[in-house]
Coordinates of C-alpha atoms in Angstrom, one line a residue:
X447 CA 0.1 -6.6 -28.0
X448 CA -3.0 -4.4 -28.4
X449 CA -5.8 -4.6 -25.9
X450 CA -8.7 -7.0 -25.9
X451 CA -11.5 -4.7 -24.9
X452 CA -15.2 -4.3 -24.7
X453 CA -16.8 -0.9 -25.1
X454 CA -19.9 -0.8 -23.0
X455 CA -20.6 0.3 -19.4
X456 CA -19.3 -2.0 -16.7
X457 CA -20.8 -0.7 -13.5
X458 CA -23.1 -3.7 -13.0
X459 CA -20.2 -6.0 -13.5
X460 CA -18.3 -4.7 -10.4
X461 CA -21.5 -4.7 -8.4
X462 CA -21.8 -8.4 -9.1
X463 CA -18.6 -8.8 -7.0
X464 CA -18.3 -12.5 -6.4
X465 CA -19.1 -13.4 -10.0
X466 CA -16.5 -11.0 -11.4
X467 CA -13.7 -12.1 -9.1
X468 CA -13.2 -15.1 -11.2
X469 CA -13.6 -13.1 -14.4
X470 CA -12.8 -9.8 -16.0
X471 CA -16.0 -9.4 -17.8
X472 CA -19.6 -10.7 -17.6
X473 CA -20.1 -14.1 -19.2
X474 CA -22.8 -12.8 -21.6
X475 CA -20.5 -10.2 -23.1
X476 CA -19.8 -10.5 -26.8
X477 CA -16.0 -10.5 -26.4
X478 CA -13.9 -11.0 -29.5
X479 CA -14.1 -13.9 -31.9
X480 CA -11.3 -16.4 -31.8
X481 CA -10.4 -19.3 -34.1
X482 CA -12.0 -22.5 -32.9
X483 CA -8.7 -24.3 -32.2
X484 CA -7.5 -21.4 -30.0
X485 CA -10.7 -21.5 -28.0
X486 CA -10.3 -25.2 -27.3
X487 CA -6.9 -24.6 -26.0
X488 CA -8.0 -21.8 -23.7
X489 CA -10.9 -23.7 -22.1
X490 CA -10.2 -26.7 -19.9
X491 CA -12.8 -29.4 -19.4
X492 CA -15.3 -28.6 -16.7
X493 CA -16.2 -31.0 -13.9
X494 CA -19.6 -29.4 -13.4
X495 CA -22.1 -27.7 -15.7
X496 CA -21.7 -24.5 -13.6
X497 CA -18.3 -23.0 -14.1
X498 CA -18.4 -21.7 -10.6
X499 CA -19.0 -25.1 -8.9
X500 CA -16.1 -26.8 -7.2
X501 CA -13.8 -23.8 -7.1
X502 CA -11.1 -23.9 -4.5
X503 CA -9.3 -20.5 -4.9
X504 CA -10.0 -16.9 -3.9
X505 CA -12.9 -15.6 -5.9
X506 CA -13.2 -12.1 -4.4
X507 CA -10.9 -9.2 -3.8
X508 CA -11.5 -7.4 -0.5
X509 CA -10.6 -3.7 -0.1
X510 CA -9.2 -2.1 3.0
X511 CA -6.7 0.2 4.7
X512 CA -4.0 -1.3 6.9
X513 CA -2.7 2.0 8.3
X514 CA -5.0 4.4 10.0
X515 CA -4.6 6.7 13.1
X516 CA -7.1 8.1 15.6
X517 CA -6.9 10.5 18.5
X518 CA -5.1 7.9 20.5
X519 CA -1.9 8.5 18.5
X520 CA 0.3 11.2 20.0
X521 CA 0.7 13.1 16.7
X522 CA -2.8 12.6 15.3
X523 CA -4.4 13.9 18.5
X524 CA -2.0 16.9 18.6
X525 CA -2.9 17.7 15.0
X526 CA -6.5 18.0 16.0
X527 CA -8.0 14.5 15.6
X528 CA -10.8 13.9 18.0
X529 CA -12.3 10.7 16.6
X530 CA -11.9 7.4 18.3
X531 CA -11.1 3.9 16.9
X532 CA -14.9 3.2 17.0
X533 CA -15.5 6.2 14.8
X534 CA -12.8 4.9 12.4
X535 CA -14.4 1.5 12.1
X536 CA -17.9 2.9 11.7
X537 CA -16.7 5.2 8.9
X538 CA -14.9 2.3 7.1
X539 CA -18.1 0.2 7.3
X540 CA -19.9 2.9 5.3
X541 CA -21.5 5.0 8.0
X542 CA -21.6 8.8 7.8
X543 CA -19.6 10.5 10.6
X544 CA -18.7 14.0 11.6
X545 CA -15.0 14.8 11.1
X546 CA -12.8 16.5 13.8
X547 CA -13.4 19.8 12.0
X548 CA -17.2 19.4 11.9
X549 CA -17.6 18.2 8.3
X550 CA -19.9 15.4 7.3
X551 CA -17.9 12.5 5.8
X552 CA -18.8 9.2 4.1
X553 CA -17.2 6.8 1.7
X554 CA -18.6 6.2 -1.8
X555 CA -18.6 2.4 -0.9
X556 CA -17.9 0.7 2.4
X557 CA -14.5 -1.0 2.9
X558 CA -14.2 -4.7 3.7
X559 CA -11.5 -4.4 6.3
X560 CA -9.6 -1.9 8.4
X561 CA -6.6 -1.8 10.7
X562 CA -6.6 1.0 13.3
X563 CA -2.8 1.3 13.8
X564 CA -2.2 4.0 16.4
X565 CA 1.3 4.6 17.4
X566 CA 2.6 2.3 20.1
X567 CA 4.9 4.9 21.5
X568 CA 3.2 7.3 23.9
X569 CA -0.1 5.6 23.3
X570 CA -2.7 7.4 25.5
X571 CA -0.5 10.4 26.0
X572 CA -2.6 12.8 24.0
X573 CA -6.0 12.1 25.6
X574 CA -4.4 12.8 29.0
X575 CA -2.8 16.1 27.7
X576 CA -6.1 17.2 26.1
X577 CA -8.0 16.5 29.3
X578 CA -5.5 18.6 31.3
X579 CA -4.0 15.8 33.4
X580 CA -2.3 17.6 36.3
X581 CA 0.7 15.3 36.1
X582 CA 1.4 16.5 32.5
X583 CA 0.6 20.1 33.2
X584 CA 3.2 20.1 36.0
X585 CA 5.8 19.8 33.3
X586 CA 6.8 23.1 31.6
X587 CA 6.6 21.6 28.1
X588 CA 3.3 19.8 28.9
X589 CA 1.7 23.1 30.1
X590 CA 2.9 24.9 27.0
X591 CA 1.6 22.2 24.6
X592 CA -1.7 22.1 26.5
X593 CA -2.2 25.9 26.1
X594 CA -1.3 25.8 22.4
X595 CA -3.8 22.9 21.8
X596 CA -6.6 24.8 23.6
X597 CA -5.8 27.8 21.3
X598 CA -6.3 25.5 18.3
X599 CA -5.5 26.2 14.6
X600 CA -1.9 26.8 13.7
X601 CA -0.8 26.6 17.3
X602 CA -2.2 23.0 17.6
X603 CA -0.4 22.0 14.4
X604 CA 2.8 23.4 15.8
X605 CA 2.4 21.2 18.8
X606 CA 2.1 18.1 16.6
X607 CA 5.3 19.0 14.7
X608 CA 7.1 19.6 18.0
X609 CA 5.9 16.2 19.3
X610 CA 7.2 14.4 16.1
X611 CA 10.5 16.2 16.1
X612 CA 11.1 15.6 19.9
X613 CA 10.3 11.9 19.5
X614 CA 12.5 11.6 16.4
X615 CA 15.5 13.4 18.0
X616 CA 15.2 11.8 21.4
X617 CA 14.2 14.9 23.3
X618 CA 10.6 14.0 24.3
X619 CA 10.3 14.9 28.0
X620 CA 10.4 11.9 30.3
X621 CA 7.7 13.3 32.5
X622 CA 5.2 13.3 29.5
X623 CA 6.0 9.8 28.2
X624 CA 3.2 7.2 28.3
X625 CA 5.0 3.8 28.7
X626 CA 3.9 0.1 28.7
X627 CA 2.9 -0.6 32.3
X628 CA 1.4 2.8 32.9
X629 CA -2.4 2.6 33.6
X630 CA -3.1 5.1 30.8
X631 CA -1.1 3.0 28.3
X632 CA -3.0 -0.2 29.2
X633 CA -6.3 1.7 29.0
X634 CA -5.5 3.0 25.5
X635 CA -4.6 -0.5 24.3
X636 CA -7.8 -1.9 25.7
X637 CA -9.8 0.8 23.9
X638 CA -8.2 -0.3 20.6
X639 CA -8.7 -4.0 21.2
X640 CA -12.3 -3.6 22.3
X641 CA -13.2 -1.4 19.3
X642 CA -11.8 -3.9 16.9
X643 CA -13.6 -6.8 18.5
X644 CA -16.8 -4.9 18.7
X645 CA -16.9 -4.0 15.0
X646 CA -15.4 -7.2 13.6
X647 CA -18.2 -9.0 11.8
X648 CA -17.0 -12.1 10.1
X649 CA -18.3 -12.4 6.5
X650 CA -19.3 -8.7 6.4
X651 CA -16.5 -6.6 7.8
X652 CA -13.1 -7.4 9.3
X653 CA -11.7 -5.2 12.0
X654 CA -8.1 -6.1 12.7
X655 CA -6.3 -5.4 16.0
X656 CA -3.0 -3.7 15.2
X657 CA -0.6 -0.9 16.1
X658 CA 2.3 1.1 14.6
X659 CA 5.8 0.5 15.9
X660 CA 7.4 3.9 15.3
X661 CA 11.1 3.6 14.8
X662 CA 12.2 7.1 13.7
X663 CA 15.6 7.7 15.2
X664 CA 17.1 10.8 13.8
X665 CA 14.0 11.3 11.6
X666 CA 14.8 8.2 9.5
X667 CA 11.4 6.5 9.0
X668 CA 11.5 2.7 9.7
X669 CA 7.9 2.4 10.9
X670 CA 6.1 -0.9 10.8
X671 CA 2.4 -1.7 11.2
X672 CA 1.9 -4.8 13.3
X673 CA -1.3 -6.8 12.6
X674 CA -2.8 -9.5 14.7
X675 CA -4.6 -12.5 13.2
X676 CA -6.2 -13.0 16.6
X677 CA -9.0 -11.7 18.7
X678 CA -8.7 -9.5 21.8
X679 CA -8.3 -12.4 24.2
X680 CA -4.8 -13.1 22.8
X681 CA -3.9 -9.6 21.9
X682 CA -4.6 -8.4 25.5
X683 CA -2.0 -10.8 26.8
X684 CA 0.7 -8.4 25.6
X685 CA 1.3 -4.7 25.3
X686 CA 2.5 -3.2 22.0
X687 CA 6.2 -3.0 21.4
X688 CA 7.7 0.5 21.6
X689 CA 10.8 2.3 20.5
X690 CA 11.6 4.3 23.7
X691 CA 14.3 2.6 25.7
X692 CA 14.8 0.8 28.0
X693 CA 11.4 -0.9 27.4
X694 CA 11.6 -0.7 23.6
X695 CA 14.0 -0.5 20.8
X696 CA 14.3 1.3 17.4
X697 CA 16.0 -1.8 15.8
X698 CA 13.6 -4.0 13.7
X699 CA 15.4 -7.1 14.9
X700 CA 14.0 -6.4 18.4
X701 CA 10.5 -6.0 17.0
X702 CA 10.8 -9.4 15.4
X703 CA 11.9 -10.9 18.7
X704 CA 8.8 -9.4 20.3
X705 CA 6.6 -10.9 17.5
X706 CA 8.2 -14.3 18.1
X707 CA 7.7 -14.1 21.8
X708 CA 4.0 -13.1 21.2
X709 CA 3.4 -16.2 19.1
X710 CA 5.2 -18.5 21.6
X711 CA 3.2 -17.1 24.5
X712 CA -0.3 -17.0 22.9
X713 CA -0.2 -19.4 20.0
X714 CA -1.4 -16.5 17.9
X715 CA 0.0 -15.0 14.8
X716 CA 1.2 -11.5 13.8
X717 CA 2.9 -9.9 10.8
X718 CA 4.6 -6.6 10.2
X719 CA 4.3 -4.2 7.3
X720 CA 7.2 -1.8 6.6
X721 CA 6.1 1.4 5.0
X722 CA 7.1 4.8 3.7
X723 CA 10.6 3.8 2.7
X724 CA 10.9 7.1 0.7
X725 CA 11.4 8.9 4.0
X726 CA 14.0 6.5 5.5
X727 CA 17.0 8.2 3.9
X728 CA 18.4 4.9 2.6
X729 CA 17.9 2.5 5.4
X730 CA 14.5 0.8 4.7
X731 CA 16.1 -1.8 2.3
X732 CA 19.8 -1.8 3.2
X733 CA 22.5 -4.2 2.1
X734 CA 24.3 -3.9 5.5
X735 CA 22.8 -3.7 8.9
X736 CA 21.9 0.0 9.5
X737 CA 22.3 -0.4 13.3
X738 CA 25.6 -2.4 13.5
X739 CA 27.2 -1.5 10.2
X740 CA 27.9 -5.2 9.7
X741 CA 27.0 -7.3 6.7
X742 CA 23.8 -9.3 7.0
X743 CA 23.9 -12.9 8.1
X744 CA 21.5 -15.6 7.1
X745 CA 19.6 -15.3 10.4
X746 CA 18.8 -11.6 9.6
X747 CA 17.5 -12.3 6.1
X748 CA 15.5 -15.3 7.2
X749 CA 13.9 -13.4 10.1
X750 CA 12.9 -10.4 8.0
X751 CA 11.5 -12.6 5.2
X752 CA 9.4 -14.4 7.8
X753 CA 7.9 -11.5 9.6
X754 CA 7.4 -8.9 6.8
X755 CA 5.6 -10.6 3.9
X756 CA 4.1 -7.3 2.4
X757 CA 5.2 -3.7 1.9
X758 CA 3.2 -0.5 1.9
X759 CA 4.2 0.9 -1.5
X760 CA 2.0 3.9 -1.7
X761 CA 0.4 6.3 0.8
X762 CA -0.3 10.0 1.6
X763 CA 3.4 10.8 2.1
X764 CA 4.4 9.9 -1.4
X765 CA 4.5 6.9 -3.8
X766 CA 7.2 4.3 -3.2
X767 CA 7.2 2.1 -6.3
X768 CA 10.0 3.8 -8.4
X769 CA 12.1 6.9 -8.6
X770 CA 13.0 8.7 -11.9
X771 CA 16.7 8.9 -10.9
X772 CA 16.7 5.1 -10.6
X773 CA 14.5 4.4 -13.6
X774 CA 15.3 7.2 -16.1
X775 CA 13.7 5.2 -19.0
X776 CA 10.4 4.8 -17.3
X777 CA 8.2 7.8 -18.1
X778 CA 5.8 6.9 -15.3
X779 CA 8.4 6.6 -12.5
X780 CA 8.0 10.2 -11.3
X781 CA 4.6 9.7 -9.7
X782 CA 3.9 11.7 -6.5
X783 CA 7.6 11.7 -5.6
X784 CA 8.6 12.8 -2.2
X785 CA 12.4 13.0 -2.0
X786 CA 13.3 16.1 0.0
X787 CA 14.8 14.2 3.0
X788 CA 13.8 12.1 5.9
X789 CA 10.6 12.3 7.8
X790 CA 11.3 15.4 9.9
X791 CA 13.6 16.9 7.1
X792 CA 16.5 17.0 9.6
X793 CA 18.8 15.4 6.9
X794 CA 18.4 16.2 3.2
X795 CA 18.1 13.4 0.6
X796 CA 21.2 12.2 -1.2
X797 CA 20.9 10.4 -4.6
X798 CA 22.8 7.4 -3.3
X799 CA 20.1 6.8 -0.7
X800 CA 17.3 6.3 -3.2
X801 CA 18.1 2.8 -4.3
X802 CA 17.5 1.6 -0.7
X803 CA 14.1 3.3 -0.4
X804 CA 12.0 2.2 -3.4
X805 CA 10.2 -1.1 -4.0
X806 CA 11.4 -1.7 -7.5
X807 CA 15.1 -1.4 -6.6
X808 CA 14.5 -3.3 -3.3
X809 CA 13.1 -6.3 -5.2
X810 CA 16.3 -6.4 -7.2
X811 CA 18.5 -6.0 -4.2
X812 CA 16.7 -8.9 -2.7
X813 CA 17.8 -11.1 -5.6
X814 CA 21.4 -10.0 -5.0
X815 CA 21.2 -10.9 -1.3
X816 CA 19.6 -14.2 -2.1
X817 CA 22.6 -15.1 -4.3
X818 CA 25.0 -14.4 -1.4
X819 CA 23.0 -15.7 1.6
X820 CA 20.5 -18.2 0.1
X821 CA 17.4 -16.2 1.3
X822 CA 15.7 -13.2 -0.2
X823 CA 14.8 -10.7 2.7
X824 CA 13.0 -8.4 0.3
X825 CA 10.6 -10.9 -1.1
X826 CA 7.5 -8.8 -0.4
X827 CA 4.1 -8.4 -1.8
X828 CA 2.5 -5.0 -2.5
X829 CA -0.3 -3.1 -0.7
X830 CA -1.4 0.5 -0.4
X831 CA -2.7 2.3 2.7
X832 CA -3.5 5.9 3.7
X833 CA -1.5 6.6 6.9
X834 CA -4.3 9.1 7.5
X835 CA -4.2 10.7 10.9
X836 CA -7.9 11.8 10.8
X837 CA -9.5 8.4 11.6
X838 CA -11.0 8.7 8.1
X839 CA -9.7 6.2 5.5
X840 CA -10.2 8.4 2.4
X841 CA -8.2 7.6 -0.7
X842 CA -10.5 9.0 -3.4
X843 CA -9.4 12.2 -5.1
X844 CA -12.9 13.8 -4.8
X845 CA -13.3 12.7 -1.1
X846 CA -9.8 13.3 0.3
X847 CA -9.7 14.5 3.9
X848 CA -6.0 15.0 4.1
X849 CA -3.1 13.7 6.2
X850 CA -4.3 15.1 9.5
X851 CA -7.1 17.2 10.9
X852 CA -5.2 20.4 10.2
X853 CA -5.4 19.5 6.5
X854 CA -9.1 18.5 6.3
X855 CA -11.0 20.2 3.4
X856 CA -11.2 24.0 3.6
X857 CA -10.7 26.9 1.1
X858 CA -7.2 27.6 2.3
X859 CA -5.8 24.2 3.2
X860 CA -3.4 24.3 0.3
X861 CA -1.8 27.5 1.6
X862 CA -0.6 25.9 4.9
X863 CA 2.2 23.4 5.1
X864 CA 1.2 19.8 6.0
X865 CA 4.2 20.0 8.3
X866 CA 6.9 22.5 9.0
X867 CA 10.1 21.6 10.8
X868 CA 13.4 23.3 11.4
X869 CA 14.7 21.4 8.4
X870 CA 12.0 22.5 5.9
X871 CA 8.4 21.9 5.2
X872 CA 6.0 19.6 3.3
X873 CA 3.3 21.6 1.5
X874 CA -0.3 20.5 1.8
X875 CA -0.7 20.4 -1.9
X876 CA 2.0 17.7 -2.0
X877 CA -0.3 15.2 -0.1
X878 CA -1.3 12.2 -2.1
X879 CA -4.8 10.8 -2.0
X880 CA -3.5 7.2 -1.6
X881 CA -3.9 4.3 -1.2
X882 CA -5.8 1.0 -0.8
X883 CA -5.0 -2.7 -0.3
X884 CA -6.7 -5.2 -2.5
X885 CA -6.6 -8.7 -1.1
X886 CA -7.7 -11.9 -2.9
X887 CA -9.2 -14.1 -0.1
X888 CA -11.8 -16.8 0.2
X889 CA -13.9 -15.0 2.7
X890 CA -14.0 -11.7 4.6
X891 CA -12.6 -12.8 8.0
X892 CA -9.5 -12.0 10.0
X893 CA -8.1 -15.4 9.3
X894 CA -8.7 -15.5 5.5
X895 CA -7.4 -11.9 4.8
X896 CA -4.4 -12.4 7.1
X897 CA -3.5 -15.6 5.4
X898 CA -3.8 -13.9 2.0
X899 CA -1.4 -11.3 3.1
X900 CA 1.1 -14.0 4.3
X901 CA 1.0 -15.6 0.9
X902 CA 1.2 -12.2 -0.8
X903 CA -1.9 -12.5 -2.9
X904 CA -2.4 -8.8 -2.6
X905 CA -2.0 -5.6 -4.7
X906 CA -1.8 -1.9 -4.1
X907 CA -3.8 0.9 -5.7
X908 CA -3.4 4.6 -5.4
X909 CA -7.2 4.8 -4.6
X910 CA -9.4 3.3 -7.3
X911 CA -10.9 -0.2 -6.8
X912 CA -9.9 -1.8 -10.1
X913 CA -10.0 -5.6 -10.3
X914 CA -6.6 -7.0 -11.1
X915 CA -5.4 -10.6 -11.7
X916 CA -1.8 -11.6 -12.4
X917 CA -0.6 -15.2 -13.0
X918 CA 2.8 -16.7 -14.0
X919 CA 3.5 -20.0 -15.6
X920 CA 5.1 -21.7 -18.6
X921 CA 2.1 -22.5 -20.8
X922 CA -0.1 -19.5 -21.1
X923 CA -1.0 -18.7 -24.7
X924 CA -2.7 -15.8 -26.5
X925 CA -5.9 -17.8 -26.5
X926 CA -5.9 -17.7 -22.6
X927 CA -6.5 -13.9 -22.9
X928 CA -9.8 -14.7 -24.6
X929 CA -10.9 -16.8 -21.6
X930 CA -13.8 -15.0 -19.8
X931 CA -12.8 -16.6 -16.5
X932 CA -9.1 -15.7 -16.3
X933 CA -8.8 -16.9 -12.7
X934 CA -9.9 -20.4 -13.7
X935 CA -7.2 -20.7 -16.4
X936 CA -4.7 -18.7 -14.2
X937 CA -4.8 -21.1 -11.2
X938 CA -5.0 -24.2 -13.5
X939 CA -1.9 -23.3 -15.5
X940 CA 0.2 -21.2 -13.2
X941 CA 0.6 -19.4 -9.9
X942 CA -0.9 -16.1 -8.7
X943 CA 0.7 -12.9 -7.6
X944 CA 3.0 -13.4 -4.6
X945 CA 4.3 -16.8 -5.6
X946 CA 7.4 -18.4 -7.2
X947 CA 7.2 -19.7 -10.7
X948 CA 6.9 -23.5 -10.6
X949 CA 9.5 -25.7 -12.3
X950 CA 9.3 -25.6 -16.1
X951 CA 7.6 -28.6 -17.6
X952 CA 9.4 -30.6 -20.3
X953 CA 9.7 -28.6 -23.4
X954 CA 8.9 -25.2 -21.8
X955 CA 11.7 -22.7 -22.1
X956 CA 10.2 -19.2 -21.4
X957 CA 7.9 -18.1 -18.6
X958 CA 4.6 -16.6 -19.6
X959 CA 2.2 -14.3 -17.7
X960 CA -1.5 -13.8 -17.8
X961 CA -2.6 -10.3 -16.6
X962 CA -6.1 -8.9 -16.5
X963 CA -7.7 -5.7 -15.2
X964 CA -11.2 -4.3 -15.0
X965 CA -11.7 -0.6 -14.3
X966 CA -13.3 0.9 -11.1
X967 CA -16.8 2.0 -12.3
X968 CA -16.3 5.3 -10.3
X969 CA -12.9 6.1 -11.8
X970 CA -11.2 6.4 -15.1
X971 CA -10.9 3.9 -18.0
X972 CA -7.6 1.9 -18.3
X973 CA -4.7 3.2 -20.3
X974 CA -2.4 0.1 -20.3
X975 CA -1.0 -2.9 -18.4
X976 CA 2.8 -3.1 -18.0
X977 CA 5.0 -5.8 -16.6
X978 CA 8.1 -4.6 -14.8
X979 CA 10.9 -7.1 -14.8
X980 CA 14.0 -6.9 -12.5
X981 CA 16.9 -9.3 -12.7
X982 CA 20.5 -9.9 -11.7
X983 CA 23.1 -10.8 -14.3
X984 CA 26.0 -13.2 -14.1
X985 CA 28.2 -10.5 -12.6
X986 CA 25.7 -9.8 -9.9
X987 CA 24.6 -6.4 -11.4
X988 CA 20.9 -5.3 -11.2
X989 CA 18.8 -4.6 -14.2
X990 CA 15.2 -3.6 -15.0
X991 CA 12.9 -3.2 -17.9
X992 CA 9.3 -2.0 -18.2
X993 CA 7.2 -3.9 -20.9
X994 CA 3.9 -2.7 -22.3
X995 CA 1.8 -5.8 -22.4
X996 CA -1.7 -4.6 -23.5
X997 CA -3.2 -1.2 -24.0
X998 CA -6.3 0.7 -25.1
X999 CA -6.9 2.0 -28.6
X1000 CA -5.0 1.6 -31.9
X1001 CA -1.7 3.0 -30.7
X1002 CA 1.6 1.5 -31.9
X1003 CA 5.0 1.7 -30.2
X1004 CA 7.5 4.0 -31.8
X1005 CA 10.9 3.1 -33.1
X1006 CA 12.2 3.1 -29.5
X1007 CA 9.5 0.8 -28.3
X1008 CA 7.6 3.6 -26.4
X1009 CA 3.8 3.6 -26.6
X1010 CA 2.3 7.0 -27.2
X1011 CA 0.3 8.6 -24.4
X1012 CA -3.4 7.6 -24.2
X1013 CA -4.5 11.2 -24.3
X1014 CA -6.1 13.5 -21.7
X1015 CA -9.8 14.4 -21.4
X1016 CA -9.5 16.2 -18.0
X1017 CA -11.3 19.6 -17.7
X1018 CA -9.2 21.0 -14.8
X1019 CA -11.4 24.1 -14.3
X1020 CA -14.5 22.0 -13.7
X1021 CA -12.6 19.0 -12.1
X1022 CA -14.1 16.4 -14.5
X1023 CA -13.2 14.1 -17.3
X1024 CA -14.8 11.8 -19.9
X1025 CA -14.2 8.1 -20.4
X1026 CA -14.1 8.6 -24.2
X1027 CA -10.5 7.2 -24.2
X1028 CA -9.0 4.2 -22.6
X1029 CA -10.7 0.8 -22.2
X1030 CA -13.0 -0.6 -19.4
X1031 CA -11.0 -3.8 -19.4
X1032 CA -7.6 -5.1 -20.5
X1033 CA -6.3 -8.6 -20.6
X1034 CA -3.2 -10.1 -22.2
X1035 CA -0.5 -12.8 -22.2
X1036 CA 3.1 -11.8 -22.2
X1037 CA 6.2 -13.9 -22.8
X1038 CA 9.6 -12.7 -21.5
X1039 CA 11.7 -12.1 -24.6
X1040 CA 15.0 -11.8 -22.7
X1041 CA 14.6 -14.8 -20.4
X1042 CA 17.8 -16.5 -19.2
X1043 CA 17.1 -19.6 -17.1
X1044 CA 20.4 -19.1 -15.2
X1045 CA 19.5 -15.7 -13.9
X1046 CA 17.1 -14.9 -11.0
X1047 CA 14.2 -12.5 -11.9
X1048 CA 11.2 -10.8 -10.4
X1049 CA 8.1 -9.6 -12.3
X1050 CA 5.1 -7.5 -11.2
X1051 CA 2.3 -5.8 -13.1
X1052 CA 1.6 -2.1 -13.1
X1053 CA -1.9 -1.0 -14.4
X1054 CA -2.4 2.7 -15.4
X1055 CA -5.6 4.6 -15.7
X1056 CA -6.3 7.4 -18.1
X1057 CA -5.6 10.9 -16.6
X1058 CA -8.3 12.1 -14.2
X1059 CA -8.5 15.2 -11.9
X1060 CA -6.3 15.3 -8.8
X1061 CA -7.7 16.3 -5.4
X1062 CA -6.2 19.7 -5.9
X1063 CA -8.4 20.3 -8.9
X1064 CA -11.5 19.3 -6.9
X1065 CA -10.5 21.7 -4.2
X1066 CA -9.9 24.5 -6.7
X1067 CA -13.4 24.0 -8.2
X1068 CA -15.3 23.6 -5.0
X1069 CA -13.7 26.5 -3.1
X1070 CA -13.1 28.8 -6.0
X1071 CA -9.3 29.0 -5.3
X1072 CA -6.2 29.1 -7.5
X1073 CA -3.6 26.5 -6.7
X1074 CA 0.1 27.2 -6.8
X1075 CA 1.7 26.6 -10.2
X1076 CA 3.8 23.8 -8.7
X1077 CA 0.7 21.9 -7.6
X1078 CA -0.3 19.0 -9.9
X1079 CA -3.9 19.2 -11.0
X1080 CA -4.1 15.9 -13.0
X1081 CA -3.2 12.4 -11.8
X1082 CA -2.8 9.1 -13.5
X1083 CA -4.0 6.5 -10.9
X1084 CA -2.4 3.1 -10.9
X1085 CA -2.2 -0.3 -9.3
X1086 CA 0.9 -2.5 -8.5
X1087 CA 0.5 -6.2 -8.1
X1088 CA 2.6 -8.4 -5.8
X1089 CA 5.5 -9.9 -7.8
X1090 CA 6.1 -13.4 -9.1
X1091 CA 9.6 -14.6 -8.7
X1092 CA 11.8 -16.9 -10.8
X1093 CA 14.5 -18.7 -8.9
X1094 CA 17.0 -20.7 -11.0
X1095 CA 17.6 -24.4 -10.2
X1096 CA 20.6 -24.9 -8.0

């Protein structure tokens, strides 16, 4: 299906925000003509003259970062971050701040929400070390780390790496640990809570209370970001759950017990977001318990599904949607792939680990486990986040401040490793300017955005703020793609991203999907919209297929069904591009041609932009440097929606 597109400037549409959230294009746009009968099918009767009156569904997408670190995190502080949670919230709200390296920094547009998620383990350790706390300097390692931090530069970065490796390998000195119950720990938690409550402004900006539980035993990354729906009164009744024993645990089961205890004690509500599965070395989405080696029971899958409704599919340390080894027929699967090993590179990656690390295969594994246990533990929605350790939530290529303060913009940042460990190194030019969370909610409040995350009405982008709608049902027709208010017809005839397909009405045999996208006015035009389907056959085997639904231009699929590339207008030397290819908007209806009502399936949309300059191209232009030949200079930004699931009738 070719694109339905309009070829005029769309900046003012996005500025109109609340109007566009129910549409893909302004109501006074010319659109494309349609036969009278098809138009009648696409438009349902209105109860009010105004098409916006009486709506009872989310009409705005809110943009935010659910994973940001400040100087309170043991590693961020060691890397050189000197900014506080208050600085992070001010920056996210649109204020100009001075970075830890003395650079002026500001977002192109304010964010709508932010979670400062400093590490729960050793929270408050670094401020004490930086201040020269005598108790820490009395320890030999503490004194050495203090001296290296005072030296700054490469020495400070080495401290951060040593801190991470020591924590991962269980060799962090006991004398230096900051534990729940310590005054410094309680003080750091209060700083985080007070900053969030201070900058939370319902209706304008949402500042969530949160932290990162940092399970990383042996370097295998199982981190979770814990987000509170509540204010500081309830959050202050507890201290964050940690990994260090005996007070904490590296097993997610124990984190879920802590979350349950919090809700029972306070009447509040929390959720957890797993992230960065590509550095877990095959244990983020396992089929047997990684800690006991036993097969999962129903209690495990029910508990995981309850507490972890969404997944961080893209961030600075690599993209986690798909891997080319797992999806060899998907030419877009090898996007910003990090697959050297685990987080600290202490164990190299093996190909058999990959299927348990990436979102696409995990969604299919979830279908398999549901057939065995009756519950799908990997029924998650998609979001993006930065995992920046600079206190600056920057995901735009032209405004990328790096993973940590040692990789903030400079003429030579590409020369130095982002991190170097005894097992290897991650090069700075490998960092990804990613990502953001788009959340469809009724208002900008903690409660509304949290509830949207729980129902998975969310999507991830690698940085751009494109508007995306995705609905599934049984009665969408091509005429619905001509509707100028796709959300109206989407909610009326189907379910949004994050939901299960409803039961098929009489006479309906094949599910249909309505998907629409509008470009970010500050980024590239759109190349195509795809729907990725995963399913499990009657023998319990996993399958997947990527379908091009709608696209820009007059391209036609080849004899193998592959759509030709959209083209490339990037001028790498000048770090610019032209929007003379692609489309400002795309919208289409797709019917599953291979649907079998007896087989479980999962569907999500992937939206691709045209090629644009990567952050490395901007650095090369601004600083007059030549990047290594291995460094990518062009990117193709994208969005991933939360899935829609089909569950066969029992």
